Short mmCIF file of C-alpha atoms and ligand atoms in Angstrom, two decimals:
data_model
loop_
_atom_site.label_atom_id
_atom_site.label_comp_id
_atom_site.label_asym_id
_atom_site.label_seq_id
_atom_site.Cartn_x
_atom_site.Cartn_y
_atom_site.Cartn_z
CA MET A 249 -20.40 -23.30 -2.41
CA SER A 250 -18.26 -26.04 -0.91
CA ILE A 251 -14.72 -25.27 0.15
CA GLY A 252 -13.46 -27.45 -2.70
CA GLU A 253 -15.46 -25.48 -5.24
CA PHE A 254 -14.31 -22.19 -3.75
CA LEU A 255 -10.64 -23.14 -3.95
CA GLU A 256 -11.07 -24.54 -7.48
CA ASN A 257 -12.68 -21.30 -8.58
CA PHE A 258 -9.99 -19.32 -6.85
CA ILE A 259 -7.07 -20.89 -8.67
CA ARG A 260 -8.85 -20.73 -11.99
CA LYS A 261 -9.61 -17.05 -11.56
CA GLU A 262 -6.80 -14.75 -12.47
CA SER A 263 -5.33 -12.66 -9.68
CA LEU A 264 -6.14 -8.96 -9.77
CA PHE A 265 -2.57 -8.21 -8.76
CA LYS A 266 0.29 -7.96 -11.18
CA ASN A 267 2.74 -7.80 -8.33
CA LYS A 268 1.34 -7.55 -4.85
CA THR A 269 4.67 -6.84 -3.15
CA VAL A 270 4.66 -3.41 -4.80
CA LEU A 271 1.88 -2.42 -2.41
CA GLN A 272 3.55 -3.83 0.66
CA SER A 273 5.43 -1.60 3.05
CA ALA A 274 8.83 -3.19 2.49
CA TYR A 275 8.80 -2.35 -1.22
CA PHE A 276 11.30 0.26 -2.31
CA PRO A 277 9.92 2.31 -5.24
CA ASP A 278 12.40 3.52 -7.83
CA GLU A 279 10.96 7.02 -7.84
CA VAL A 280 10.08 9.33 -4.95
CA LEU A 281 7.30 11.71 -5.92
CA HIS A 282 6.73 15.20 -4.51
CA ARG A 283 9.78 15.18 -2.29
CA GLU A 284 12.20 17.04 -4.56
CA GLU A 285 12.71 19.76 -1.99
CA GLN A 286 13.56 17.38 0.86
CA ILE A 287 15.83 15.30 -1.39
CA ASN A 288 17.67 18.46 -2.44
CA GLN A 289 18.08 19.63 1.13
CA LEU A 290 19.42 16.24 2.19
CA ALA A 291 21.74 16.05 -0.80
CA LYS A 292 23.17 19.51 -0.11
CA ILE A 293 23.88 18.69 3.50
CA LEU A 294 25.34 15.25 2.77
CA ALA A 295 27.36 16.11 -0.34
CA PRO A 296 30.52 17.19 1.59
CA SER A 297 30.88 13.54 2.62
CA LEU A 298 31.97 12.88 -0.98
CA ARG A 299 34.98 15.10 -0.23
CA SER A 300 35.58 13.25 3.02
CA GLU A 301 34.25 16.09 5.10
CA ARG A 302 31.89 15.20 7.92
CA PRO A 303 28.36 16.37 7.09
CA SER A 304 26.25 18.07 9.75
CA ASN A 305 23.95 15.95 11.87
CA ILE A 306 20.40 16.13 10.59
CA PHE A 307 17.09 15.94 12.39
CA VAL A 308 14.25 14.88 10.09
CA TYR A 309 10.66 15.05 11.24
CA GLY A 310 7.08 14.85 10.05
CA LYS A 311 3.97 12.77 10.66
CA THR A 312 3.77 9.07 9.78
CA GLY A 313 3.51 8.15 6.12
CA THR A 314 5.03 11.38 4.85
CA GLY A 315 7.88 9.56 3.13
CA LYS A 316 10.69 10.23 5.61
CA THR A 317 12.15 6.74 5.72
CA LEU A 318 11.87 6.34 1.97
CA THR A 319 13.35 9.73 1.11
CA VAL A 320 16.32 9.42 3.47
CA GLN A 321 17.13 5.93 2.22
CA TYR A 322 16.67 6.95 -1.39
CA THR A 323 19.06 9.89 -1.02
CA LEU A 324 21.65 7.81 0.82
CA LYS A 325 21.52 5.14 -1.86
CA GLU A 326 22.12 7.75 -4.55
CA LEU A 327 25.02 9.11 -2.53
CA MET A 328 26.50 5.64 -2.13
CA LYS A 329 26.29 4.96 -5.86
CA ILE A 330 28.68 7.84 -6.48
CA ALA A 331 30.86 7.02 -3.50
CA GLN A 332 31.29 3.46 -4.72
CA ARG A 333 31.99 4.50 -8.28
CA GLU A 334 34.62 7.01 -7.17
CA ASN A 335 36.03 4.86 -4.39
CA ILE A 336 35.19 7.42 -1.74
CA PRO A 337 35.42 6.12 1.85
CA LEU A 338 31.80 6.54 2.86
CA LYS A 339 29.33 4.23 4.51
CA TYR A 340 25.90 4.43 6.06
CA VAL A 341 24.22 2.32 8.70
CA TYR A 342 20.43 2.29 8.94
CA ILE A 343 18.76 1.32 12.21
CA ASN A 344 15.04 1.27 12.87
CA CYS A 345 14.80 1.98 16.58
CA LYS A 346 11.22 0.78 16.78
CA LEU A 347 12.21 -2.83 16.19
CA LYS A 348 12.21 -4.94 19.33
CA LYS A 349 15.52 -6.27 20.63
CA ILE A 350 17.48 -3.67 18.72
CA ALA A 351 17.09 -0.44 20.55
CA ASP A 352 15.54 -1.32 23.90
CA THR A 353 18.82 -0.73 25.68
CA GLU A 354 21.92 1.34 25.06
CA TYR A 355 23.92 -1.90 24.99
CA ARG A 356 21.75 -3.45 22.30
CA LEU A 357 21.80 -0.41 20.07
CA ILE A 358 25.57 -0.01 20.19
CA ALA A 359 25.90 -3.76 19.57
CA GLU A 360 23.56 -3.49 16.59
CA ILE A 361 25.48 -0.61 15.01
CA SER A 362 28.75 -2.47 15.60
CA ARG A 363 27.28 -5.54 13.93
CA HIS A 364 26.56 -3.45 10.84
CA LEU A 365 30.22 -2.46 10.89
CA GLY A 366 31.25 -6.08 10.97
CA LYS A 367 32.03 -6.44 14.69
CA SER A 368 29.89 -8.83 16.62
CA ILE A 369 29.16 -8.13 20.27
CA PRO A 370 27.48 -10.83 22.37
CA PRO A 371 23.82 -10.01 23.06
CA THR A 372 24.47 -9.51 26.79
CA GLY A 373 27.22 -9.76 29.34
CA LEU A 374 29.90 -7.20 28.52
CA PRO A 375 30.31 -4.07 30.62
CA THR A 376 29.06 -0.95 28.82
CA ASP A 377 32.57 0.57 28.65
CA GLU A 378 33.81 -2.50 26.88
CA VAL A 379 30.92 -2.36 24.40
CA TYR A 380 31.76 1.26 23.62
CA ASN A 381 35.41 0.36 23.16
CA ILE A 382 34.60 -2.30 20.60
CA PHE A 383 32.27 0.15 18.92
CA TYR A 384 34.90 2.92 18.71
CA LYS A 385 37.39 0.46 17.35
CA ALA A 386 34.92 -0.77 14.73
CA ILE A 387 34.33 2.78 13.58
CA ASN A 388 37.99 3.74 13.52
CA GLN A 389 38.92 0.67 11.52
CA GLU A 390 36.50 1.67 8.79
CA ARG A 391 38.55 4.80 8.04
CA LYS A 392 35.48 6.37 6.58
CA ILE A 393 32.81 8.95 6.99
CA ILE A 394 30.02 6.94 8.59
CA ILE A 395 26.45 8.18 8.50
CA ILE A 396 24.30 6.55 11.17
CA VAL A 397 20.57 6.78 10.53
CA LEU A 398 18.43 6.36 13.63
CA ASP A 399 14.91 6.00 12.31
CA GLU A 400 12.03 6.45 14.76
CA ILE A 401 14.51 8.03 17.14
CA ASP A 402 11.59 9.21 19.29
CA GLN A 403 10.91 5.57 20.19
CA LEU A 404 14.55 5.16 21.17
CA VAL A 405 14.45 8.12 23.53
CA LYS A 406 11.17 6.93 25.00
CA LYS A 407 12.81 3.61 25.87
CA ILE A 408 16.28 4.64 26.98
CA GLY A 409 16.44 8.41 27.27
CA ASP A 410 18.57 10.85 25.31
CA GLU A 411 22.00 10.27 26.80
CA LEU A 412 22.96 7.82 24.09
CA ILE A 413 22.27 10.43 21.41
CA TYR A 414 24.43 12.82 23.35
CA ASN A 415 27.27 10.28 23.39
CA LEU A 416 26.91 9.61 19.68
CA THR A 417 26.99 13.27 18.75
CA ARG A 418 30.17 13.69 20.84
CA ILE A 419 31.89 10.63 19.45
CA ASN A 420 34.04 12.43 16.89
CA THR A 421 36.36 13.83 19.53
CA GLU A 422 37.35 10.24 20.34
CA LEU A 423 37.92 9.18 16.77
CA LYS A 424 41.09 9.55 14.73
CA GLU A 425 40.53 7.66 11.53
CA SER A 426 36.79 8.00 10.96
CA GLN A 427 34.06 10.59 11.39
CA VAL A 428 30.45 10.01 12.30
CA SER A 429 27.30 11.92 11.32
CA ILE A 430 23.87 11.20 12.69
CA ILE A 431 20.55 11.43 10.90
CA GLY A 432 17.69 11.16 13.40
CA ILE A 433 14.19 10.64 12.03
CA SER A 434 11.08 11.22 14.14
CA ASN A 435 7.36 10.68 13.52
CA ASP A 436 6.64 12.70 16.60
CA VAL A 437 6.77 16.32 15.61
CA MET A 438 7.04 17.58 19.20
CA PHE A 439 9.82 15.14 20.10
CA ALA A 440 12.77 17.52 19.93
CA ASP A 441 11.16 19.93 22.38
CA ASP A 442 11.51 17.37 25.16
CA LEU A 443 15.18 16.71 24.55
CA ASP A 444 17.91 18.11 26.70
CA PRO A 445 18.80 21.40 24.95
CA ARG A 446 22.41 20.28 24.44
CA VAL A 447 21.28 17.07 22.80
CA LYS A 448 18.78 18.93 20.70
CA SER A 449 21.25 21.45 19.37
CA SER A 450 23.86 18.86 18.49
CA LEU A 451 21.39 16.49 16.84
CA SER A 452 19.67 19.19 14.83
CA GLU A 453 22.62 20.99 13.32
CA GLU A 454 20.29 20.86 10.33
CA GLU A 455 16.55 20.21 10.34
CA ILE A 456 14.34 18.96 7.55
CA ILE A 457 10.57 19.03 7.82
CA PHE A 458 8.31 16.64 5.93
CA PRO A 459 4.90 18.23 5.54
CA SER A 460 1.89 15.95 5.14
CA TYR A 461 0.91 15.14 1.56
CA ASN A 462 -2.23 16.68 0.15
CA ALA A 463 -4.88 14.51 -1.52
CA LEU A 464 -3.57 15.18 -5.02
CA GLN A 465 -0.03 14.18 -4.12
CA ILE A 466 -1.32 10.98 -2.57
CA GLN A 467 -3.24 10.29 -5.77
CA ASP A 468 -0.02 10.56 -7.78
CA ILE A 469 1.78 8.18 -5.44
CA LEU A 470 -1.10 5.71 -5.57
CA LYS A 471 -1.43 5.84 -9.36
CA LYS A 472 2.24 5.13 -9.83
CA ARG A 473 2.27 2.20 -7.42
CA CYS A 474 -1.01 0.75 -8.70
CA SER A 475 0.18 0.80 -12.29
CA GLU A 476 2.92 -1.63 -11.24
CA ALA A 477 0.97 -3.60 -8.66
CA VAL A 478 -2.50 -4.12 -10.08
CA LYS A 479 -3.66 -5.34 -13.48
CA ASP A 480 -5.00 -2.80 -15.96
CA GLY A 481 -8.71 -2.10 -15.70
CA VAL A 482 -9.04 -3.44 -12.16
CA ILE A 483 -9.34 -0.04 -10.57
CA GLU A 484 -12.54 1.76 -11.40
CA GLU A 485 -12.84 5.47 -12.00
CA GLY A 486 -12.82 7.46 -8.77
CA VAL A 487 -11.32 4.73 -6.61
CA ILE A 488 -7.89 6.34 -6.34
CA ALA A 489 -9.41 9.71 -5.53
CA LYS A 490 -11.52 8.21 -2.78
CA CYS A 491 -8.56 6.39 -1.31
CA ALA A 492 -6.52 9.58 -1.31
CA ALA A 493 -9.38 11.47 0.30
CA TYR A 494 -9.58 8.90 3.10
CA ALA A 495 -5.83 9.00 3.62
CA ALA A 496 -5.75 12.79 3.67
CA ARG A 497 -8.63 13.11 6.11
CA GLU A 498 -6.51 13.26 9.24
CA HIS A 499 -3.18 14.00 7.62
CA GLY A 500 -1.79 12.96 4.25
CA ASP A 501 -0.47 9.49 5.07
CA ALA A 502 0.85 7.57 2.04
CA ARG A 503 1.23 4.35 4.03
CA ARG A 504 -2.43 4.32 4.91
CA ALA A 505 -3.42 5.06 1.31
CA LEU A 506 -1.37 2.15 -0.01
CA GLU A 507 -2.80 -0.17 2.61
CA LEU A 508 -6.35 0.90 1.75
CA ILE A 509 -5.87 0.00 -1.89
CA ARG A 510 -4.13 -3.30 -1.17
CA VAL A 511 -6.83 -4.46 1.24
CA ALA A 512 -9.55 -3.32 -1.19
CA VAL A 513 -8.05 -5.49 -3.94
CA GLU A 514 -7.89 -8.43 -1.54
CA ILE A 515 -11.53 -7.92 -0.64
CA ALA A 516 -12.50 -7.79 -4.32
CA GLU A 517 -10.56 -10.99 -5.01
CA ARG A 518 -12.27 -12.75 -2.16
CA LYS A 519 -15.63 -11.72 -3.54
CA GLY A 520 -14.65 -13.00 -6.97
CA LEU A 521 -14.94 -9.53 -8.55
CA SER A 522 -12.87 -8.46 -11.51
CA LYS A 523 -12.78 -4.79 -10.48
CA ILE A 524 -12.61 -2.77 -7.31
CA THR A 525 -15.23 -0.11 -6.82
CA LEU A 526 -15.85 2.60 -4.25
CA LYS A 527 -17.69 0.04 -2.16
CA GLU A 528 -14.55 -2.07 -1.68
CA ILE A 529 -12.66 1.04 -0.59
CA ASP A 530 -15.28 1.70 2.08
CA GLU A 531 -15.07 -1.88 3.25
CA SER A 532 -11.30 -1.73 3.24
CA GLU A 533 -11.33 1.43 5.34
CA GLU A 534 -13.70 -0.21 7.78
CA LYS A 535 -11.60 -3.36 8.04
CA ILE A 536 -8.33 -1.48 8.58
CA GLU A 537 -9.90 0.76 11.19
CA LYS A 538 -11.42 -2.24 12.93
CA ASP A 539 -8.11 -4.10 13.01
CA ARG A 540 -6.35 -1.01 14.29
CA VAL A 541 -8.84 -0.41 17.09
CA ILE A 542 -8.91 -4.04 18.17
CA ASP A 543 -5.15 -4.13 18.13
CA ILE A 544 -4.90 -1.13 20.42
CA ILE A 545 -7.59 -2.34 22.79
CA THR A 546 -6.23 -5.82 23.32
CA THR A 547 -2.82 -4.46 24.28
CA GLN A 548 -4.05 -1.95 26.87
CA PRO A 549 -3.58 -2.55 30.62
CA LYS A 550 -6.66 -3.94 32.40
CA GLN A 551 -7.47 -0.68 34.16
CA PHE A 552 -7.56 1.10 30.81
CA GLN A 553 -9.75 -1.60 29.35
CA LEU A 554 -12.19 -1.18 32.17
CA VAL A 555 -12.42 2.56 31.60
CA LEU A 556 -13.18 2.00 27.93
CA TYR A 557 -15.68 -0.70 28.78
CA SER A 558 -17.50 1.74 31.07
CA ILE A 559 -17.63 4.33 28.31
CA LEU A 560 -19.07 1.84 25.82
CA LEU A 561 -21.69 0.60 28.27
CA LEU A 562 -22.79 4.15 28.96
CA ALA A 563 -22.88 4.92 25.26
CA GLY A 564 -25.18 1.95 24.73
CA ARG A 565 -27.63 3.35 27.29
CA LYS A 566 -27.72 6.81 25.74
CA LYS A 567 -29.28 8.12 22.58
CA ALA A 568 -26.94 8.57 19.64
CA ASN A 569 -24.78 11.70 19.91
CA GLU A 570 -25.78 12.31 23.49
CA PRO A 571 -22.49 13.02 25.28
CA ILE A 572 -21.14 11.12 28.25
CA PHE A 573 -19.45 12.97 31.10
CA THR A 574 -16.36 12.03 33.06
CA GLY A 575 -18.33 11.85 36.32
CA ASP A 576 -20.72 9.20 34.96
CA ILE A 577 -17.85 7.21 33.52
CA TYR A 578 -16.01 7.29 36.81
CA ALA A 579 -19.04 6.17 38.81
CA LEU A 580 -19.66 3.17 36.59
CA TYR A 581 -15.96 2.38 36.41
CA LYS A 582 -15.71 2.31 40.21
CA ASP A 583 -18.70 -0.02 40.40
CA LEU A 584 -17.09 -2.37 37.92
CA CYS A 585 -13.81 -2.28 39.82
CA LEU A 586 -15.64 -3.54 42.88
CA LYS A 587 -17.20 -6.34 40.88
CA THR A 588 -13.93 -7.41 39.35
CA ASN A 589 -11.79 -6.96 42.45
CA MET A 590 -9.64 -4.27 40.94
CA ARG A 591 -8.40 -1.30 42.87
CA PRO A 592 -9.90 1.82 41.24
CA LEU A 593 -7.66 4.55 39.91
CA THR A 594 -8.34 8.10 41.04
CA GLN A 595 -10.77 10.19 39.03
CA ARG A 596 -7.92 12.36 37.91
CA ARG A 597 -6.03 9.38 36.55
CA VAL A 598 -9.15 8.04 34.82
CA SER A 599 -9.50 11.43 33.21
CA ASP A 600 -5.94 11.02 31.85
CA VAL A 601 -6.80 7.56 30.55
CA ILE A 602 -9.79 9.05 28.74
CA SER A 603 -7.63 11.63 27.03
CA GLU A 604 -5.20 8.90 26.02
CA PHE A 605 -8.00 7.03 24.28
CA ASP A 606 -8.84 10.29 22.60
CA LEU A 607 -5.24 10.63 21.37
CA LEU A 608 -5.40 7.07 20.03
CA GLY A 609 -8.49 8.07 18.06
CA ILE A 610 -10.80 5.57 19.73
CA ILE A 611 -13.11 8.10 21.32
CA ASN A 612 -13.67 11.82 21.13
CA ALA A 613 -13.12 13.65 24.40
CA ARG A 614 -13.67 17.36 24.58
CA VAL A 615 -12.94 19.43 27.66
CA ILE A 616 -15.85 21.69 28.46
CA SER A 617 -16.19 24.30 31.11
CA LYS A 618 -19.10 24.05 33.50
CA GLY A 619 -18.72 27.57 34.74
CA ARG A 620 -18.01 27.74 38.44
CA TYR A 621 -18.40 23.97 38.74
CA GLY A 622 -15.06 23.52 37.04
CA ARG A 623 -14.27 21.54 33.96
CA THR A 624 -15.31 18.14 32.74
CA ARG A 625 -14.82 16.04 29.67
CA GLU A 626 -17.56 15.36 27.20
CA VAL A 627 -16.99 11.98 25.61
CA ASN A 628 -18.38 10.72 22.33
CA ILE A 629 -17.96 7.35 20.71
CA ILE A 630 -16.59 7.41 17.18
CA THR A 631 -16.65 3.73 16.32
CA ASN A 632 -19.85 2.34 14.82
CA GLU A 633 -22.44 0.16 16.52
CA SER A 634 -21.26 -3.21 15.20
CA LEU A 635 -17.63 -2.47 16.11
CA ASN A 636 -18.73 -1.33 19.58
CA GLN A 637 -20.46 -4.65 20.16
CA LYS A 638 -17.34 -6.46 19.05
CA ILE A 639 -15.14 -4.37 21.37
CA ILE A 640 -17.51 -4.93 24.27
CA SER A 641 -17.33 -8.68 23.84
CA ILE A 642 -13.52 -8.60 23.49
CA LEU A 643 -13.30 -6.59 26.70
CA GLU A 644 -15.69 -8.88 28.54
CA THR A 645 -13.48 -11.81 27.73
CA ALA A 646 -10.29 -9.93 28.63
CA LEU A 647 -11.70 -8.74 31.93
CA SER A 648 -13.64 -11.94 32.70
CA LEU A 649 -16.84 -9.97 33.15
N1 ADP B 795 6.82 10.40 -2.28
C1 ADP B 795 6.58 9.09 -2.34
N2 ADP B 795 6.64 8.42 -3.51
C2 ADP B 795 6.39 7.11 -3.53
N3 ADP B 795 6.06 6.37 -2.47
C3 ADP B 795 5.99 6.99 -1.27
C4 ADP B 795 6.25 8.38 -1.16
N4 ADP B 795 6.11 8.73 0.14
C5 ADP B 795 5.78 7.63 0.80
N5 ADP B 795 5.71 6.57 -0.03
C6 ADP B 795 5.37 5.20 0.37
O1 ADP B 795 4.49 5.31 1.49
C7 ADP B 795 4.86 4.43 2.55
C8 ADP B 795 5.22 5.22 3.77
O2 ADP B 795 6.41 5.98 3.55
P1 ADP B 795 7.56 6.10 4.65
O3 ADP B 795 8.76 6.65 4.01
O4 ADP B 795 7.70 4.80 5.34
O5 ADP B 795 6.89 7.18 5.62
P2 ADP B 795 7.40 7.68 7.04
O6 ADP B 795 8.76 7.14 7.28
O7 ADP B 795 7.35 9.17 6.94
O8 ADP B 795 6.38 7.17 8.03
C9 ADP B 795 6.01 3.59 1.99
O9 ADP B 795 5.47 2.41 1.47
C10 ADP B 795 6.59 4.45 0.88
O10 ADP B 795 7.15 3.64 -0.11
MG1 MG B 796 9.35 5.87 8.80
#
């Protein structure tokens, strides 16, 4: 088929989507399923703000795709509807700390919050004291209860430490006209354990946990979204269940489930199909996983890339499922360092790099005991053969091998 024919066919064929944006991550659904309990908890804690009493700070946590961002925003919007109707002095500011240039420094974050309160602070240049002064003034002038949501607060602390959170939770002693409450949201369930105990106790005056969804809950979420996003009859029997099963395999991640379906419909469209079947879901899963892995690999430091390259080379020389040991990886890695003029990391450090790749889900590394010879790691590849080849060639280019 010529490109002209393909494009002609494409515009003549009806889209399988009714409204594709409904499956994109920025879409705000009008109903939040299976989160009644969390919504109730949030509402109970935040309700005093409608009587101009400062609500407790809240720490919200759970794995990615468990509906934290959605549920918190949904509840705050409901709260604001009433506040606006009744003329209650209440406001909320939502900040996603993962976004670049917003929360990479204390200065930037305070400037960003101030901007939401209508006070602009130049992007650089002012002394920190001055920035805080403008910020306090902005808050006081509101004469309101102000709820500041710091989403992905774990990323913030990773970048700039926890002192800022400490300052924010202490801010009310400096304020006369307004009161501030903080809602911190974290995808990292262990995050709070690493905080300074004082910071932890003031941030988590209340805690709300978001458990992972089970496969049936994910199915409900998918069905609802698909009924708005995709034309009737496009989704074949069993497709939603399979998607949900994939998404629930590691932990119930609604974001991943929605992405799986969206990419599957795109694949079906590209093939000129009028339906998506289980096959497109498999292909979608493969494509998403491939993109994810390639994304991670290309952004790793060179030393890390070389460790992974060594693992993949060794895997290629072994029979399937035959494990690779840290010692072998290190020997090959050191060889390759010599060839590429890189200074080798210590074996201990390489061992850490290996466990990081394990955490990222690129390989499987299991610590095994070798009796009195100590411990080693047994590494297995989890990506498939064709992806391995692709990764190897990406790494060869990146490392000029
Ligand atoms: N209970 C739910 N009902 C409807 N959609 C949901 C639900 N939970 C999550 N989603 C959707 O799944 C995606 C991920 O949710 P999000 O709130 O961003 O998760 P988190 O912040 O926990 O990582 C979003 O597109 C969201 O709209
Ligand atoms: Mg989120």
